[in-house]
XYZ file of C-alpha atoms in Angstrom:
352
model
C 0.749 60.658 -5.048
C -0.864 58.503 -1.701
C -2.458 60.902 0.560
C -3.271 58.638 3.642
C -4.341 59.628 7.075
C -1.682 60.395 9.968
C -3.509 60.733 12.877
C -6.932 61.257 14.489
C -7.573 63.424 17.401
C -10.754 63.357 19.491
C -11.968 67.040 21.115
C -12.073 67.321 24.563
C -15.888 68.227 24.584
C -16.794 65.228 22.401
C -18.698 66.733 19.857
C -15.695 66.567 16.825
C -13.026 64.925 15.534
C -9.792 66.346 14.084
C -7.643 64.209 11.011
C -4.763 64.591 9.611
C -3.751 63.837 6.386
C -0.568 63.764 3.992
C -2.692 65.685 1.520
C -1.716 68.985 3.473
C -5.278 69.643 4.267
C -6.358 69.154 8.282
C -10.470 68.008 8.525
C -13.100 68.485 10.874
C -15.827 65.891 11.395
C -18.791 66.515 13.670
C -19.148 63.545 15.962
C -23.248 63.737 15.829
C -23.153 63.335 11.890
C -20.374 60.449 11.993
C -22.597 57.690 14.146
C -24.949 57.704 11.379
C -24.666 55.054 8.829
C -24.315 57.199 5.832
C -20.626 57.781 4.026
C -20.089 61.437 5.915
C -17.863 64.846 4.468
C -16.024 67.209 6.664
C -17.660 69.938 7.628
C -14.590 72.302 8.031
C -11.247 71.858 6.580
C -7.234 74.125 6.736
C -5.166 73.438 4.031
C -1.830 73.760 4.860
C 1.311 74.836 3.005
C 3.077 71.236 3.519
C 2.779 68.363 5.445
C 1.169 68.411 8.684
C 3.808 66.527 11.367
C 1.087 67.463 14.637
C -1.840 69.103 15.622
C -3.448 69.569 18.925
C -7.165 70.647 20.185
C -7.488 73.596 22.727
C -7.908 71.647 25.792
C -10.986 74.118 27.670
C -12.682 74.143 23.763
C -16.548 74.644 23.935
C -18.360 74.064 20.451
C -21.877 74.805 22.129
C -20.856 78.062 23.427
C -17.663 78.784 21.067
C -15.629 79.354 23.085
C -11.697 78.419 22.875
C -12.573 76.227 19.662
C -9.652 76.460 18.103
C -6.533 73.996 17.711
C -2.834 74.869 16.896
C -0.702 72.586 14.210
C 2.861 72.313 13.310
C 3.741 71.188 9.829
C 6.762 71.307 7.831
C 8.597 74.367 7.011
C 5.933 76.976 8.424
C 5.552 78.797 11.988
C 3.207 77.339 14.512
C -0.207 78.249 13.474
C -3.120 78.382 15.735
C -6.345 77.323 13.525
C -10.296 78.560 14.495
C -12.187 75.005 14.672
C -15.296 76.883 12.854
C -13.981 78.358 9.956
C -10.534 76.653 9.147
C -8.914 80.053 9.031
C -5.087 81.056 10.884
C -6.207 83.009 13.930
C -2.183 83.484 14.578
C 1.199 82.374 13.967
C 4.157 81.966 16.302
C 7.700 81.598 14.586
C 11.071 80.188 15.904
C 14.682 80.739 13.960
C 17.821 79.393 14.178
C 21.130 81.645 15.323
C 21.863 82.401 11.122
C 17.903 83.649 11.364
C 16.662 80.581 9.191
C 12.721 79.644 10.038
C 12.480 76.274 11.461
C 9.555 73.759 12.204
C 8.241 72.151 15.118
C 7.661 68.707 14.826
C 5.642 68.515 17.533
C 2.762 71.278 19.660
C 0.460 70.719 22.578
C -1.216 73.247 25.119
C 0.981 73.560 28.163
C -2.155 75.906 29.629
C -4.467 77.800 28.476
C -2.326 80.544 27.437
C 1.002 78.684 26.841
C 1.684 76.435 24.023
C 4.724 74.084 23.416
C 6.328 72.856 20.808
C 9.475 70.690 20.206
C 12.028 71.597 17.501
C 15.635 69.728 17.000
C 17.178 69.349 20.427
C 14.871 71.968 22.651
C 10.967 73.383 23.106
C 9.596 76.407 23.055
C 7.143 78.212 25.062
C 5.028 80.404 23.594
C 2.025 82.966 24.963
C -1.042 81.899 23.049
C -2.404 85.459 23.400
C 0.883 86.885 21.802
C 1.783 85.663 18.303
C 5.213 86.230 16.509
C 8.220 84.736 17.466
C 8.980 85.779 21.442
C 9.273 82.525 23.673
C 11.486 80.242 26.156
C 13.568 77.902 24.880
C 14.461 74.684 26.935
C 16.910 71.946 25.854
C 15.699 69.078 25.749
C 17.120 65.380 25.043
C 20.362 63.482 25.738
C 22.049 66.716 27.449
C 25.377 64.513 28.266
C 26.405 65.072 24.526
C 27.495 67.665 22.638
C 26.576 66.018 19.510
C 23.142 65.663 20.388
C 20.364 65.885 17.181
C 17.747 65.104 18.861
C 14.237 65.853 17.084
C 11.651 66.557 19.336
C 8.850 64.043 18.397
C 6.260 63.959 20.843
C 5.546 66.207 23.560
C 2.853 66.270 26.475
C 1.671 68.086 28.869
C 1.658 66.970 32.644
C -2.073 66.502 34.006
C -1.577 67.778 37.591
C 1.570 69.850 38.041
C 1.566 73.199 36.184
C 5.046 73.575 33.765
C 5.452 70.289 33.555
C 5.679 67.762 30.317
C 7.592 65.159 29.105
C 9.202 64.545 26.045
C 10.236 62.310 23.245
C 12.807 62.243 20.674
C 14.067 60.587 17.696
C 16.692 59.435 19.084
C 14.789 56.901 21.410
C 15.341 59.462 24.687
C 11.915 60.112 27.287
C 12.199 63.286 29.971
C 10.040 64.671 32.330
C 11.471 68.331 31.807
C 9.748 71.620 34.127
C 9.785 75.159 32.867
C 11.077 76.475 35.860
C 14.522 73.850 36.262
C 17.091 73.467 33.468
C 17.913 70.287 32.516
C 16.112 66.431 32.485
C 13.890 65.810 35.728
C 13.496 62.332 35.446
C 14.517 60.271 32.276
C 12.778 57.173 31.442
C 14.607 54.006 29.945
C 13.116 51.158 27.356
C 12.688 52.458 24.018
C 14.934 50.964 21.454
C 14.207 53.436 18.254
C 12.701 56.254 17.921
C 10.096 57.717 20.728
C 6.631 58.853 18.414
C 4.087 59.176 21.003
C 4.012 59.439 25.052
C 0.941 60.014 26.794
C 0.142 61.044 31.006
C -2.550 58.966 32.347
C -5.465 61.382 34.121
C -3.389 61.239 37.493
C -0.043 61.845 36.131
C 1.442 59.051 37.877
C 2.002 57.034 34.550
C 3.875 57.785 31.459
C 2.696 55.761 27.970
C 5.907 55.772 25.641
C 5.642 54.256 22.314
C 7.964 53.776 19.468
C 8.977 53.324 15.868
C 9.762 50.100 14.537
C 9.250 48.239 17.853
C 6.250 46.108 18.890
C 5.925 47.205 22.455
C 4.282 50.354 24.662
C 6.231 50.991 27.382
C 4.185 52.161 30.779
C 6.543 54.165 33.402
C 5.855 54.728 36.672
C 6.549 58.765 37.069
C 6.791 58.896 40.902
C 9.641 56.309 40.983
C 12.313 57.140 38.821
C 10.657 55.737 35.871
C 10.638 52.042 36.745
C 8.787 50.416 34.087
C 5.130 49.127 35.330
C 4.495 46.859 32.101
C 5.033 46.504 28.775
C 1.963 45.800 25.808
C 2.851 44.042 22.670
C 1.897 45.426 18.875
C 2.766 45.513 15.970
C 4.959 48.159 14.053
C 6.469 47.675 11.007
C 7.011 51.021 9.370
C 8.652 54.822 10.418
C 5.577 56.142 10.517
C 3.382 57.070 14.161
C 1.178 54.077 15.366
C -1.202 55.949 17.631
C -2.535 54.290 21.107
C -5.074 55.975 23.174
C -6.298 55.648 26.920
C -10.401 55.742 27.745
C -11.826 58.795 29.903
C -11.916 55.588 33.078
C -8.315 54.381 32.308
C -9.789 50.388 31.980
C -8.372 50.257 28.469
C -5.546 50.832 26.167
C -6.340 50.979 22.926
C -3.538 50.730 19.772
C -3.079 51.002 15.863
C -1.960 47.778 14.426
C 0.267 47.651 11.182
C -2.143 44.916 9.621
C -4.933 46.037 10.175
C -6.241 45.779 13.377
C -6.779 47.172 17.060
C -5.633 46.013 19.769
C -7.727 46.204 23.370
C -5.905 45.983 26.877
C -7.161 45.468 29.752
C -5.055 47.981 32.172
C -7.406 46.494 35.229
C -5.151 43.463 35.254
C -1.814 44.996 35.639
C 0.330 42.185 37.555
C 1.709 40.890 35.051
C 5.209 42.411 33.582
C 4.069 42.058 30.260
C 0.353 42.335 29.003
C -0.471 40.416 25.484
C -3.146 40.575 23.067
C -4.719 36.931 24.109
C -7.870 36.593 22.451
C -9.157 37.292 18.100
C -12.367 38.411 17.712
C -14.979 39.032 14.781
C -16.780 42.888 14.390
C -19.861 41.484 15.319
C -18.262 39.202 18.725
C -16.718 42.423 20.081
C -19.654 44.070 22.206
C -20.791 40.172 22.928
C -17.416 39.015 24.140
C -16.963 43.146 26.289
C -20.203 42.177 27.857
C -19.360 38.395 28.510
C -16.044 38.883 29.880
C -14.962 42.356 30.351
C -11.386 41.130 31.393
C -9.873 40.096 28.348
C -7.805 41.937 25.796
C -9.199 42.256 22.611
C -7.780 42.668 18.861
C -10.660 43.225 16.101
C -9.311 43.877 12.483
C -11.160 47.316 11.640
C -9.619 48.081 7.991
C -7.561 46.542 5.449
C -4.109 48.589 5.923
C -2.226 49.964 9.205
C -4.401 51.597 11.593
C -2.388 54.792 12.522
C -4.603 56.343 14.764
C -6.978 55.709 17.431
C -9.144 57.781 19.462
C -11.651 57.072 22.480
C -14.542 59.698 22.851
C -14.039 60.985 26.027
C -18.154 60.098 27.031
C -19.750 57.947 24.972
C -18.827 54.065 24.293
C -16.976 55.200 20.623
C -13.855 54.781 19.136
C -12.268 56.422 15.946
C -9.750 54.532 14.268
C -7.957 56.172 11.163
C -5.789 54.142 8.349
C -3.511 54.532 5.429
C 0.546 54.431 4.954
C 2.868 54.914 2.301
C 2.698 52.030 -0.420
C 6.346 51.436 -2.445
C 4.263 49.433 -5.028
C 6.506 46.470 -4.616
C 3.953 43.742 -4.434
C 0.357 43.678 -5.993
C -1.041 41.833 -2.968
C -0.459 45.351 -1.199
C -3.955 46.498 -0.198
C -4.555 50.181 0.201
C -6.654 52.317 2.622
C -7.189 55.491 3.512
C -10.336 55.771 5.671
C -11.744 57.542 8.929
C -14.216 54.899 11.256
C -15.913 55.192 14.477
C -16.880 52.005 16.161
C -18.953 51.769 19.140
C -19.073 49.710 22.446
C -20.575 48.657 24.670
C -21.086 50.972 28.483
C -18.259 49.160 30.172
C -15.428 50.681 28.313
C -16.461 54.173 28.800
């Protein structure tokens, strides 16, 4: 069996990293420990009944004061679980059943607000009250609502950063839309992806929506103010059906993305004058910091792992980037290199 990493999430307070792996274990690493050169081990482990689909930190987490120290996780054939970040114990469970009272699994989760959880299922999302575990929830249809045979799996959800009740949802049938908990139907559709959507991400002001798909080498940037117009696209290499993460740094001057060949791509968002931005330079690990100091406008590529980089996460305050690697190998070619690791990269102050 191949126990590779699936994704990495940095906590909003910048003190911990959360990783999902195919070995059915979620691990938490402390950032201050990881920054040392020695090999590090997780401080907290949480075992799930099956392979985890998605996990998300509480947006109001404060490790130093032990307030809101939890995260939400969804996995196959299991309820959505709220997990304590200090002990790894399950705090609460949120269940969903279909019309014949069979438990259904959430494929994506996120916090809609401080006390609301958003979970994506097949053809709909559900909003749970985080303070009241159980099955009580509201149901919002999502996907291609114009067709009766809508079998879209909601693979990714993200809350709007400035408007309460607004959220984005992407499906494996390549549909992306902006929805509201107060109004039925899609408020704004976004067109561009040709394959199953694996991740969406809002900018801090909510004016832009970034979208990535599986088996598709483009990240789309949509304008949420003007009917979802495509502002720009960013080229990358995605040759598998797994989720290849991308992330924005705090100042939103850099967009980082994993790559199929083990490299990490960095795009300069301050130069969005053309329709398509592409990586134009290849540098080594030793050259990366010096190159950024010399020309902060360059798009960069550096070799981070020997296997597919499926997870990237910027530190919210420091010049750090976490990367996770791994994918399923079928051993058809003996030359294939397997790697399952988590690494931290340090950048100059201009990237914060």
